[in-house]
Structure formats: C-alpha cells, structure tokens
Amino acid sequence: MKKLVAVLFVALAFACSSDDDVENVDNGLHNPYTGDVLGEWKVVAVSYDGEEFPLGCELETPTEQDVYFTFLEDNTFTVEHNCGEELPYYGGTYTKTGNVLTLIFDNDTEEVIQEKAHMVVVQEDDPETEEVESFVLEWRFGIGNSGMLENFDVQVEKQVPLEETPPVED
C-alpha cells in the first residue's frame, strides 16, 4: 500500500509540474538555441539520417543552390531559392517555444503541413577574439510527428544586413 501511495505521489508531482519557464528547455541537447529567429537565414547544409544531402539545382548546368528562410515579426516566414523552379511550399507561419521551432507550411491546399525542429547552435562568433564569424544553427526535424522533414537536419547561417555589418578597420 505504501508503494502504491508513493508511485501515485510521484506521478501527481510530475503531472502538476509547471511549464511557465518555456525559455529554459532541457531536452538533452548540447547548445540549445532559444534566441530570436527573426531575419534571413541561408541553408548551408542538409543531412538525412546523418548522411549529407547535396545542395544544388537540378539543371543541365548545375549551379550552387541558395535557399533562404526569412522570419518576420508577424510570425510568418518565406522560403526562396534561385533554381528557377517553383517550390511546393513558399512559406507559412511559425512559432518558437524555448528551442523548438514549429513551421506550418502554406501550399495553397487545405492540407496542413506542420514540422517541428530542435534548434541547436553549431557555430557562433568568437567572444575571445571578437572576430565576426558566421552564426550557424542546426534545425533537427522530427519532433512528435512523422512529417516530410522527419530525420532531416538543416544547418542555416544568419545573414547580417549590410547596415549591421561591423566596419572593417585598415
């Protein structure tokens, strides 16, 4: 009987735990990113199940493919690329809770496509040398669903607008 009461107490304690501090997420990831996603992010690498996926246009004369995600303050995002072919998903809406990014893609149909990813810092500015380096995140898709991006990891680099570029000293 005492064991039953103890088990029920522990279960009740977990069931009543608070989610008020959503920015302090501990989901077992090293370097989780809980910062802002506003602005433009260039895709720099894609992998599926741990194997790198080539980035490139499917043209007779292949060119480097540039894919950009732009996140706006109204919780919408756009997806653009330079391959000259129409994307099935050009943007949508997003939410961010802690280090989880949720993308809901628009595709001009009634089908709702929702993808969730953990955001992890891969590379950032060096605070010791104060050198401006790239800021790269990895979006690890496949949280809680088996969507079209399940098991994909997408590395994105923050694009710094020209007015925010630090001056170059001679």
CSV table of N, CA and C in Angstrom, one decimal:
chain,number,residue,atom,x,y,z
A,1,MET,N,0.8,-1.2,0.0
A,1,MET,CA,0.0,0.0,0.0
A,1,MET,C,0.9,1.3,0.0
A,2,LYS,N,2.0,1.3,0.8
A,2,LYS,CA,2.8,2.4,0.8
A,2,LYS,C,3.5,2.6,-0.5
A,3,LYS,N,3.8,1.6,-1.2
A,3,LYS,CA,4.4,1.7,-2.6
A,3,LYS,C,3.4,2.3,-3.5
A,4,LEU,N,2.2,1.9,-3.4
A,4,LEU,CA,1.2,2.5,-4.3
A,4,LEU,C,1.0,4.0,-4.1
A,5,VAL,N,1.0,4.4,-2.8
A,5,VAL,CA,0.8,5.8,-2.5
A,5,VAL,C,2.1,6.6,-3.0
A,6,ALA,N,3.3,6.0,-2.8
A,6,ALA,CA,4.5,6.7,-3.3
A,6,ALA,C,4.5,6.8,-4.8
A,7,VAL,N,4.1,5.8,-5.5
A,7,VAL,CA,4.0,5.9,-7.0
A,7,VAL,C,3.0,6.9,-7.4
A,8,LEU,N,1.8,7.0,-6.8
A,8,LEU,CA,0.8,7.9,-7.1
A,8,LEU,C,1.3,9.4,-6.8
A,9,PHE,N,2.0,9.5,-5.7
A,9,PHE,CA,2.6,10.9,-5.4
A,9,PHE,C,3.6,11.3,-6.4
A,10,VAL,N,4.5,10.5,-6.8
A,10,VAL,CA,5.4,10.8,-7.9
A,10,VAL,C,4.7,11.2,-9.2
A,11,ALA,N,3.8,10.4,-9.6
A,11,ALA,CA,3.0,10.6,-10.8
A,11,ALA,C,2.3,12.0,-10.7
A,12,LEU,N,1.7,12.3,-9.6
A,12,LEU,CA,1.0,13.5,-9.4
A,12,LEU,C,1.9,14.7,-9.4
A,13,ALA,N,3.1,14.5,-8.8
A,13,ALA,CA,4.1,15.6,-8.8
A,13,ALA,C,4.5,16.0,-10.3
A,14,PHE,N,4.8,15.0,-11.1
A,14,PHE,CA,5.1,15.2,-12.5
A,14,PHE,C,4.0,15.8,-13.3
A,15,ALA,N,2.8,15.4,-13.0
A,15,ALA,CA,1.6,15.8,-13.7
A,15,ALA,C,1.3,17.3,-13.4
A,16,CYS,N,1.7,17.8,-12.2
A,16,CYS,CA,1.4,19.1,-11.8
A,16,CYS,C,2.6,20.1,-12.0
A,17,SER,N,3.7,19.6,-12.6
A,17,SER,CA,4.9,20.5,-12.8
A,17,SER,C,4.5,21.6,-13.7
A,18,SER,N,5.1,22.8,-13.5
A,18,SER,CA,4.8,24.0,-14.3
A,18,SER,C,5.6,24.1,-15.6
A,19,ASP,N,5.0,24.7,-16.6
A,19,ASP,CA,5.7,24.9,-17.9
A,19,ASP,C,5.9,26.4,-18.1
A,20,ASP,N,5.8,27.2,-17.0
A,20,ASP,CA,5.9,28.6,-17.1
A,20,ASP,C,7.2,29.1,-17.7
A,21,ASP,N,8.3,28.4,-17.4
A,21,ASP,CA,9.7,28.9,-17.9
A,21,ASP,C,10.0,28.2,-19.2
A,22,VAL,N,9.3,28.5,-20.3
A,22,VAL,CA,9.5,27.8,-21.6
A,22,VAL,C,10.8,28.1,-22.2
A,23,GLU,N,11.5,29.2,-21.9
A,23,GLU,CA,12.8,29.5,-22.5
A,23,GLU,C,13.9,28.7,-21.9
A,24,ASN,N,13.7,28.0,-20.7
A,24,ASN,CA,14.7,27.2,-20.1
A,24,ASN,C,14.3,25.7,-20.4
A,25,VAL,N,14.6,25.3,-21.6
A,25,VAL,CA,14.2,23.9,-22.0
A,25,VAL,C,15.4,23.0,-21.9
A,26,ASP,N,15.2,21.9,-21.2
A,26,ASP,CA,16.3,20.9,-21.1
A,26,ASP,C,15.8,19.6,-21.8
A,27,ASN,N,16.1,19.5,-23.1
A,27,ASN,CA,15.7,18.3,-23.8
A,27,ASN,C,16.8,17.4,-24.2
A,28,GLY,N,17.9,17.5,-23.4
A,28,GLY,CA,19.1,16.7,-23.6
A,28,GLY,C,20.0,17.1,-24.7
A,29,LEU,N,19.8,18.3,-25.3
A,29,LEU,CA,20.6,18.7,-26.4
A,29,LEU,C,21.8,19.6,-25.9
A,30,HIS,N,22.9,19.5,-26.5
A,30,HIS,CA,24.0,20.4,-26.2
A,30,HIS,C,23.8,21.6,-27.0
A,31,ASN,N,24.1,22.8,-26.4
A,31,ASN,CA,24.0,24.1,-27.1
A,31,ASN,C,22.6,24.4,-27.7
A,32,PRO,N,21.5,24.2,-26.9
A,32,PRO,CA,20.2,24.6,-27.5
A,32,PRO,C,20.1,26.1,-27.7
A,33,TYR,N,19.5,26.5,-28.8
A,33,TYR,CA,19.3,27.9,-29.1
A,33,TYR,C,17.9,28.3,-28.8
A,34,THR,N,17.8,29.3,-27.9
A,34,THR,CA,16.5,29.8,-27.5
A,34,THR,C,16.3,31.3,-27.9
A,35,GLY,N,17.2,31.8,-28.7
A,35,GLY,CA,17.2,33.2,-29.1
A,35,GLY,C,16.2,33.5,-30.2
A,36,ASP,N,16.3,34.7,-30.8
A,36,ASP,CA,15.4,35.1,-31.8
A,36,ASP,C,15.7,34.5,-33.2
A,37,VAL,N,14.7,34.3,-34.0
A,37,VAL,CA,14.9,33.7,-35.3
A,37,VAL,C,14.6,34.8,-36.4
A,38,LEU,N,14.2,36.0,-36.0
A,38,LEU,CA,13.8,37.0,-37.0
A,38,LEU,C,15.0,37.3,-38.0
A,39,GLY,N,14.6,37.5,-39.2
A,39,GLY,CA,15.6,37.8,-40.2
A,39,GLY,C,15.8,36.7,-41.2
A,40,GLU,N,16.9,36.8,-42.0
A,40,GLU,CA,17.1,35.9,-43.1
A,40,GLU,C,18.2,34.9,-42.7
A,41,TRP,N,17.9,33.6,-43.1
A,41,TRP,CA,18.8,32.5,-42.8
A,41,TRP,C,19.0,31.7,-44.1
A,42,LYS,N,20.3,31.5,-44.4
A,42,LYS,CA,20.7,30.8,-45.6
A,42,LYS,C,21.0,29.4,-45.2
A,43,VAL,N,20.4,28.4,-46.0
A,43,VAL,CA,20.7,27.0,-45.8
A,43,VAL,C,22.1,26.7,-46.3
A,44,VAL,N,22.9,26.2,-45.4
A,44,VAL,CA,24.3,25.9,-45.7
A,44,VAL,C,24.6,24.4,-45.8
A,45,ALA,N,23.8,23.6,-45.2
A,45,ALA,CA,24.0,22.1,-45.2
A,45,ALA,C,22.7,21.4,-44.9
A,46,VAL,N,22.5,20.3,-45.5
A,46,VAL,CA,21.3,19.4,-45.2
A,46,VAL,C,21.8,18.0,-45.0
A,47,SER,N,21.3,17.3,-44.0
A,47,SER,CA,21.6,15.9,-43.9
A,47,SER,C,20.3,15.1,-43.6
A,48,TYR,N,20.3,13.9,-44.0
A,48,TYR,CA,19.2,13.0,-43.7
A,48,TYR,C,19.7,11.7,-43.1
A,49,ASP,N,19.2,11.4,-41.9
A,49,ASP,CA,19.7,10.2,-41.1
A,49,ASP,C,21.2,10.2,-41.0
A,50,GLY,N,21.8,11.4,-40.8
A,50,GLY,CA,23.2,11.5,-40.6
A,50,GLY,C,24.1,11.6,-41.9
A,51,GLU,N,23.5,11.4,-43.0
A,51,GLU,CA,24.2,11.5,-44.3
A,51,GLU,C,24.0,12.8,-45.0
A,52,GLU,N,25.1,13.5,-45.4
A,52,GLU,CA,24.9,14.8,-46.0
A,52,GLU,C,24.2,14.7,-47.3
A,53,PHE,N,23.3,15.6,-47.5
A,53,PHE,CA,22.5,15.7,-48.7
A,53,PHE,C,23.0,16.8,-49.6
A,54,PRO,N,23.3,16.6,-50.9
A,54,PRO,CA,23.9,17.6,-51.7
A,54,PRO,C,22.9,18.8,-51.9
A,55,LEU,N,23.5,20.0,-51.9
A,55,LEU,CA,22.7,21.2,-52.2
A,55,LEU,C,23.1,21.5,-53.7
A,56,GLY,N,22.1,21.7,-54.5
A,56,GLY,CA,22.4,22.0,-55.9
A,56,GLY,C,21.1,22.0,-56.7
A,57,CYS,N,21.0,22.8,-57.7
A,57,CYS,CA,19.8,22.8,-58.6
A,57,CYS,C,19.9,21.6,-59.5
A,58,GLU,N,18.7,21.1,-59.9
A,58,GLU,CA,18.6,20.0,-60.9
A,58,GLU,C,18.5,20.7,-62.2
A,59,LEU,N,19.6,21.2,-62.7
A,59,LEU,CA,19.6,21.8,-64.1
A,59,LEU,C,20.7,21.2,-64.9
A,60,GLU,N,20.6,21.4,-66.2
A,60,GLU,CA,21.7,20.8,-67.1
A,60,GLU,C,23.0,21.3,-66.7
A,61,THR,N,23.1,22.6,-66.4
A,61,THR,CA,24.3,23.2,-65.9
A,61,THR,C,24.1,23.5,-64.4
A,62,PRO,N,24.5,22.6,-63.5
A,62,PRO,CA,24.2,22.8,-62.1
A,62,PRO,C,24.9,24.0,-61.5
A,63,THR,N,24.1,24.7,-60.7
A,63,THR,CA,24.7,25.9,-60.0
A,63,THR,C,24.5,25.6,-58.5
A,64,GLU,N,25.2,26.5,-57.8
A,64,GLU,CA,25.0,26.4,-56.3
A,64,GLU,C,23.6,26.8,-56.0
A,65,GLN,N,23.0,26.0,-55.2
A,65,GLN,CA,21.6,26.4,-54.8
A,65,GLN,C,21.6,27.2,-53.5
A,66,ASP,N,21.0,28.3,-53.6
A,66,ASP,CA,20.8,29.2,-52.4
A,66,ASP,C,19.4,29.1,-52.0
A,67,VAL,N,19.1,28.6,-50.7
A,67,VAL,CA,17.8,28.5,-50.2
A,67,VAL,C,17.8,29.5,-49.0
A,68,TYR,N,16.8,30.3,-48.9
A,68,TYR,CA,16.7,31.3,-47.8
A,68,TYR,C,15.4,31.2,-47.1
A,69,PHE,N,15.4,31.1,-45.7
A,69,PHE,CA,14.2,31.3,-44.9
A,69,PHE,C,14.3,32.7,-44.3
A,70,THR,N,13.2,33.4,-44.4
A,70,THR,CA,13.1,34.7,-43.8
A,70,THR,C,11.9,34.7,-42.8
A,71,PHE,N,12.2,35.0,-41.6
A,71,PHE,CA,11.3,35.1,-40.5
A,71,PHE,C,10.9,36.5,-40.2
A,72,LEU,N,9.6,36.8,-40.2
A,72,LEU,CA,9.1,38.1,-39.9
A,72,LEU,C,8.5,38.3,-38.6
A,73,GLU,N,8.3,39.5,-38.1
A,73,GLU,CA,7.8,39.8,-36.8
A,73,GLU,C,6.3,39.3,-36.6
A,74,ASP,N,5.6,39.2,-37.7
A,74,ASP,CA,4.2,38.8,-37.6
A,74,ASP,C,4.0,37.3,-37.5
A,75,ASN,N,5.1,36.6,-37.2
A,75,ASN,CA,5.1,35.1,-37.1
A,75,ASN,C,4.8,34.4,-38.5
A,76,THR,N,5.2,35.1,-39.5
A,76,THR,CA,5.2,34.4,-40.9
A,76,THR,C,6.6,34.2,-41.3
A,77,PHE,N,6.8,33.3,-42.3
A,77,PHE,CA,8.1,33.1,-42.9
A,77,PHE,C,7.9,32.8,-44.4
A,78,THR,N,9.0,33.1,-45.1
A,78,THR,CA,9.0,32.8,-46.5
A,78,THR,C,10.2,31.9,-46.8
A,79,VAL,N,10.1,31.1,-47.9
A,79,VAL,CA,11.2,30.2,-48.4
A,79,VAL,C,11.4,30.6,-49.8
A,80,GLU,N,12.7,30.9,-50.2
A,80,GLU,CA,13.0,31.3,-51.5
A,80,GLU,C,14.3,30.6,-51.9
A,81,HIS,N,14.4,30.3,-53.3
A,81,HIS,CA,15.6,29.7,-53.8
A,81,HIS,C,15.9,30.2,-55.2
A,82,ASN,N,17.1,30.0,-55.7
A,82,ASN,CA,17.5,30.5,-57.0
A,82,ASN,C,17.5,29.5,-58.1
A,83,CYS,N,16.8,28.5,-58.0
A,83,CYS,CA,16.9,27.4,-59.0
A,83,CYS,C,15.9,27.6,-60.2
A,84,GLY,N,15.0,28.6,-60.1
A,84,GLY,CA,14.1,28.8,-61.2
A,84,GLY,C,12.9,27.9,-61.3
A,85,GLU,N,12.8,27.0,-60.3
A,85,GLU,CA,11.6,26.1,-60.3
A,85,GLU,C,10.7,26.5,-59.2
A,86,GLU,N,9.5,26.3,-59.3
A,86,GLU,CA,8.5,26.6,-58.3
A,86,GLU,C,8.6,25.7,-57.1
A,87,LEU,N,8.6,26.3,-55.9
A,87,LEU,CA,8.6,25.5,-54.7
A,87,LEU,C,7.2,25.0,-54.3
A,88,PRO,N,7.0,23.8,-53.8
A,88,PRO,CA,5.7,23.4,-53.4
A,88,PRO,C,5.2,24.1,-52.1
A,89,TYR,N,6.2,24.6,-51.4
A,89,TYR,CA,5.9,25.3,-50.1
A,89,TYR,C,6.8,26.6,-50.1
A,90,TYR,N,6.1,27.7,-50.1
A,90,TYR,CA,6.8,29.0,-50.3
A,90,TYR,C,6.9,29.8,-48.9
A,91,GLY,N,6.3,29.3,-47.9
A,91,GLY,CA,6.3,29.9,-46.6
A,91,GLY,C,5.2,29.5,-45.7
A,92,GLY,N,4.8,30.3,-44.7
A,92,GLY,CA,3.8,29.9,-43.9
A,92,GLY,C,3.9,30.7,-42.6
A,93,THR,N,3.5,30.1,-41.5
A,93,THR,CA,3.6,30.7,-40.1
A,93,THR,C,4.5,29.9,-39.3
A,94,TYR,N,5.0,30.5,-38.2
A,94,TYR,CA,5.9,29.8,-37.3
A,94,TYR,C,5.6,30.2,-35.9
A,95,THR,N,6.0,29.4,-34.9
A,95,THR,CA,6.1,29.7,-33.5
A,95,THR,C,7.4,29.2,-33.0
A,96,LYS,N,7.8,29.7,-31.9
A,96,LYS,CA,9.1,29.3,-31.2
A,96,LYS,C,8.8,29.2,-29.8
A,97,THR,N,9.1,28.1,-29.2
A,97,THR,CA,8.9,27.9,-27.7
A,97,THR,C,10.2,27.2,-27.2
A,98,GLY,N,10.9,28.0,-26.4
A,98,GLY,CA,12.3,27.5,-26.0
A,98,GLY,C,13.1,27.3,-27.2
A,99,ASN,N,13.7,26.1,-27.4
A,99,ASN,CA,14.5,25.9,-28.6
A,99,ASN,C,13.8,25.0,-29.6
A,100,VAL,N,12.4,25.0,-29.6
A,100,VAL,CA,11.6,24.3,-30.6
A,100,VAL,C,11.0,25.3,-31.5
A,101,LEU,N,11.3,25.1,-32.8
A,101,LEU,CA,10.8,25.9,-33.9
A,101,LEU,C,9.7,25.1,-34.6
A,102,THR,N,8.5,25.6,-34.7
A,102,THR,CA,7.4,25.0,-35.4
A,102,THR,C,7.1,25.7,-36.6
A,103,LEU,N,7.1,25.1,-37.8
A,103,LEU,CA,6.8,25.7,-39.1
A,103,LEU,C,5.5,25.1,-39.6
A,104,ILE,N,4.6,25.9,-40.0
A,104,ILE,CA,3.3,25.5,-40.6
A,104,ILE,C,3.4,26.0,-42.0
A,105,PHE,N,3.5,25.1,-43.0
A,105,PHE,CA,3.7,25.5,-44.4
A,105,PHE,C,2.4,25.7,-45.1
A,106,ASP,N,2.4,26.8,-45.9
A,106,ASP,CA,1.3,27.1,-46.8
A,106,ASP,C,1.6,26.4,-48.2
A,107,ASN,N,0.6,25.8,-48.8
A,107,ASN,CA,0.8,25.3,-50.1
A,107,ASN,C,-0.4,25.4,-51.0
A,108,ASP,N,-1.3,26.4,-50.7
A,108,ASP,CA,-2.5,26.6,-51.5
A,108,ASP,C,-3.5,25.5,-51.5
A,109,THR,N,-3.4,24.6,-50.5
A,109,THR,CA,-4.4,23.5,-50.4
A,109,THR,C,-4.9,23.5,-49.0
A,110,GLU,N,-5.8,22.7,-48.7
A,110,GLU,CA,-6.3,22.6,-47.3
A,110,GLU,C,-5.5,21.7,-46.4
A,111,GLU,N,-4.5,21.0,-47.0
A,111,GLU,CA,-3.6,20.2,-46.3
A,111,GLU,C,-2.7,21.0,-45.4
A,112,VAL,N,-2.7,20.8,-44.1
A,112,VAL,CA,-1.8,21.5,-43.2
A,112,VAL,C,-0.5,20.7,-43.0
A,113,ILE,N,0.6,21.3,-43.2
A,113,ILE,CA,1.9,20.6,-43.0
A,113,ILE,C,2.6,21.3,-41.9
A,114,GLN,N,2.8,20.6,-40.8
A,114,GLN,CA,3.4,21.2,-39.6
A,114,GLN,C,4.7,20.4,-39.3
A,115,GLU,N,5.8,21.1,-39.2
A,115,GLU,CA,7.1,20.5,-38.9
A,115,GLU,C,7.7,21.1,-37.6
A,116,LYS,N,8.2,20.3,-36.7
A,116,LYS,CA,8.9,20.8,-35.5
A,116,LYS,C,10.3,20.4,-35.5
A,117,ALA,N,11.2,21.4,-35.1
A,117,ALA,CA,12.6,21.1,-35.0
A,117,ALA,C,13.2,21.7,-33.7
A,118,HIS,N,14.2,20.9,-33.2
A,118,HIS,CA,15.0,21.5,-32.1
A,118,HIS,C,16.0,22.4,-32.8
A,119,MET,N,16.3,23.6,-32.2
A,119,MET,CA,17.3,24.5,-32.7
A,119,MET,C,18.6,24.4,-31.8
A,120,VAL,N,19.7,24.1,-32.5
A,120,VAL,CA,21.0,23.9,-31.8
A,120,VAL,C,22.0,24.8,-32.4
A,121,VAL,N,22.8,25.5,-31.6
A,121,VAL,CA,23.9,26.3,-32.0
A,121,VAL,C,25.1,25.4,-32.5
A,122,VAL,N,25.5,25.6,-33.8
A,122,VAL,CA,26.6,24.8,-34.3
A,122,VAL,C,27.9,25.7,-34.3
A,123,GLN,N,27.7,27.0,-34.7
A,123,GLN,CA,28.9,27.9,-34.7
A,123,GLN,C,28.4,29.3,-34.4
A,124,GLU,N,29.2,30.0,-33.7
A,124,GLU,CA,28.9,31.4,-33.4
A,124,GLU,C,30.1,32.3,-33.3
A,125,ASP,N,30.0,33.6,-33.1
A,125,ASP,CA,31.1,34.5,-33.0
A,125,ASP,C,32.0,34.1,-31.9
A,126,ASP,N,33.3,34.3,-32.0
A,126,ASP,CA,34.3,34.0,-31.0
A,126,ASP,C,34.4,35.2,-30.0
A,127,PRO,N,33.9,35.0,-28.8
A,127,PRO,CA,33.9,36.1,-27.8
A,127,PRO,C,35.3,36.5,-27.4
A,128,GLU,N,36.3,35.6,-27.5
A,128,GLU,CA,37.6,35.9,-27.0
A,128,GLU,C,38.4,36.8,-28.0
A,129,THR,N,38.2,36.5,-29.3
A,129,THR,CA,38.9,37.3,-30.3
A,129,THR,C,38.1,38.5,-30.9
A,130,GLU,N,36.8,38.4,-30.6
A,130,GLU,CA,35.8,39.4,-31.1
A,130,GLU,C,35.8,39.5,-32.6
A,131,GLU,N,36.2,38.4,-33.2
A,131,GLU,CA,36.2,38.3,-34.7
A,131,GLU,C,34.7,38.0,-35.1
A,132,VAL,N,34.3,38.7,-36.2
A,132,VAL,CA,33.0,38.4,-36.7
A,132,VAL,C,33.1,37.1,-37.5
A,133,GLU,N,32.4,36.1,-37.0
A,133,GLU,CA,32.3,34.8,-37.8
A,133,GLU,C,30.8,34.6,-38.1
A,134,SER,N,30.6,33.5,-38.7
A,134,SER,CA,29.2,33.2,-39.0
A,134,SER,C,28.5,32.6,-37.8
A,135,PHE,N,27.2,32.8,-37.8
A,135,PHE,CA,26.3,32.2,-36.7
A,135,PHE,C,25.5,31.2,-37.4
A,136,VAL,N,25.7,29.9,-37.1
A,136,VAL,CA,25.1,28.8,-37.7
A,136,VAL,C,24.3,28.0,-36.7
A,137,LEU,N,23.0,27.7,-37.1
A,137,LEU,CA,22.1,26.9,-36.2
A,137,LEU,C,21.9,25.6,-37.0
A,138,GLU,N,21.5,24.6,-36.3
A,138,GLU,CA,21.0,23.3,-36.9
A,138,GLU,C,19.6,23.1,-36.5
A,139,TRP,N,18.7,22.9,-37.4
A,139,TRP,CA,17.3,22.6,-37.1
A,139,TRP,C,17.2,21.1,-37.3
A,140,ARG,N,16.9,20.4,-36.2
A,140,ARG,CA,16.8,19.0,-36.2
A,140,ARG,C,15.3,18.6,-36.2
A,141,PHE,N,14.8,18.2,-37.3
A,141,PHE,CA,13.4,18.0,-37.5
A,141,PHE,C,13.0,16.6,-37.1
A,142,GLY,N,11.7,16.4,-36.8
A,142,GLY,CA,11.1,15.1,-36.5
A,142,GLY,C,10.6,15.0,-35.1
A,143,ILE,N,10.2,16.1,-34.4
A,143,ILE,CA,9.7,16.1,-33.1
A,143,ILE,C,8.2,15.8,-33.1
A,144,GLY,N,7.8,14.7,-32.5
A,144,GLY,CA,6.4,14.4,-32.3
A,144,GLY,C,5.6,14.1,-33.6
A,145,ASN,N,6.2,14.0,-34.7
A,145,ASN,CA,5.4,13.6,-35.9
A,145,ASN,C,6.3,13.0,-36.9
A,146,SER,N,5.7,12.4,-37.9
A,146,SER,CA,6.5,11.8,-39.0
A,146,SER,C,6.2,12.6,-40.2
A,147,GLY,N,6.5,13.8,-40.2
A,147,GLY,CA,6.3,14.7,-41.3
A,147,GLY,C,7.3,14.6,-42.5
A,148,MET,N,7.2,15.4,-43.4
A,148,MET,CA,8.0,15.3,-44.6
A,148,MET,C,9.5,15.6,-44.3
A,149,LEU,N,9.8,16.3,-43.2
A,149,LEU,CA,11.2,16.6,-42.8
A,149,LEU,C,11.7,15.7,-41.7
A,150,GLU,N,11.0,14.7,-41.3
A,150,GLU,CA,11.5,13.8,-40.2
A,150,GLU,C,12.8,13.3,-40.6
A,151,ASN,N,13.7,13.3,-39.6
A,151,ASN,CA,15.1,12.9,-39.7
A,151,ASN,C,16.0,13.7,-40.6
A,152,PHE,N,15.5,14.9,-41.0
A,152,PHE,CA,16.4,15.9,-41.7
A,152,PHE,C,17.0,16.8,-40.6
A,153,ASP,N,18.2,17.2,-40.8
A,153,ASP,CA,18.9,18.2,-40.1
A,153,ASP,C,19.3,19.3,-41.1
A,154,VAL,N,18.9,20.5,-40.8
A,154,VAL,CA,19.2,21.6,-41.8
A,154,VAL,C,20.0,22.6,-41.0
A,155,GLN,N,21.2,22.9,-41.6
A,155,GLN,CA,22.1,24.0,-41.0
A,155,GLN,C,21.8,25.3,-41.7
A,156,VAL,N,21.6,26.3,-41.0
A,156,VAL,CA,21.3,27.6,-41.5
A,156,VAL,C,22.2,28.7,-40.9
A,157,GLU,N,22.6,29.6,-41.8
A,157,GLU,CA,23.5,30.7,-41.3
A,157,GLU,C,22.8,32.0,-41.3
A,158,LYS,N,22.9,32.7,-40.2
A,158,LYS,CA,22.2,34.0,-40.1
A,158,LYS,C,22.8,35.0,-41.1
A,159,GLN,N,22.0,35.7,-41.9
A,159,GLN,CA,22.5,36.6,-42.8
A,159,GLN,C,22.4,38.0,-42.2
A,160,VAL,N,23.6,38.7,-42.1
A,160,VAL,CA,23.6,40.0,-41.5
A,160,VAL,C,23.4,41.1,-42.5
A,161,PRO,N,22.3,41.9,-42.3
A,161,PRO,CA,22.1,43.0,-43.2
A,161,PRO,C,23.3,44.0,-43.3
A,162,LEU,N,23.4,44.6,-44.5
A,162,LEU,CA,24.6,45.5,-44.7
A,162,LEU,C,24.7,46.6,-43.6
A,163,GLU,N,23.6,47.1,-43.2
A,163,GLU,CA,23.7,48.2,-42.2
A,163,GLU,C,24.2,47.7,-40.8
A,164,GLU,N,24.1,46.3,-40.6
A,164,GLU,CA,24.6,45.8,-39.3
A,164,GLU,C,26.0,45.2,-39.4
A,165,THR,N,26.6,45.2,-40.6
A,165,THR,CA,27.9,44.7,-40.8
A,165,THR,C,28.9,45.6,-40.1
A,166,PRO,N,29.8,45.0,-39.2
A,166,PRO,CA,30.7,45.8,-38.5
A,166,PRO,C,31.7,46.4,-39.4
A,167,PRO,N,32.2,47.7,-39.1
A,167,PRO,CA,33.1,48.3,-40.0
A,167,PRO,C,34.5,47.6,-40.1
A,168,VAL,N,35.1,47.6,-41.3
A,168,VAL,CA,36.4,47.0,-41.4
A,168,VAL,C,37.5,48.0,-41.1
A,169,GLU,N,38.4,47.6,-40.2
A,169,GLU,CA,39.5,48.5,-39.9
A,169,GLU,C,40.7,48.3,-40.8
A,170,ASP,N,41.3,49.4,-41.2
A,170,ASP,CA,42.5,49.3,-42.1
A,170,ASP,C,43.8,49.0,-41.3
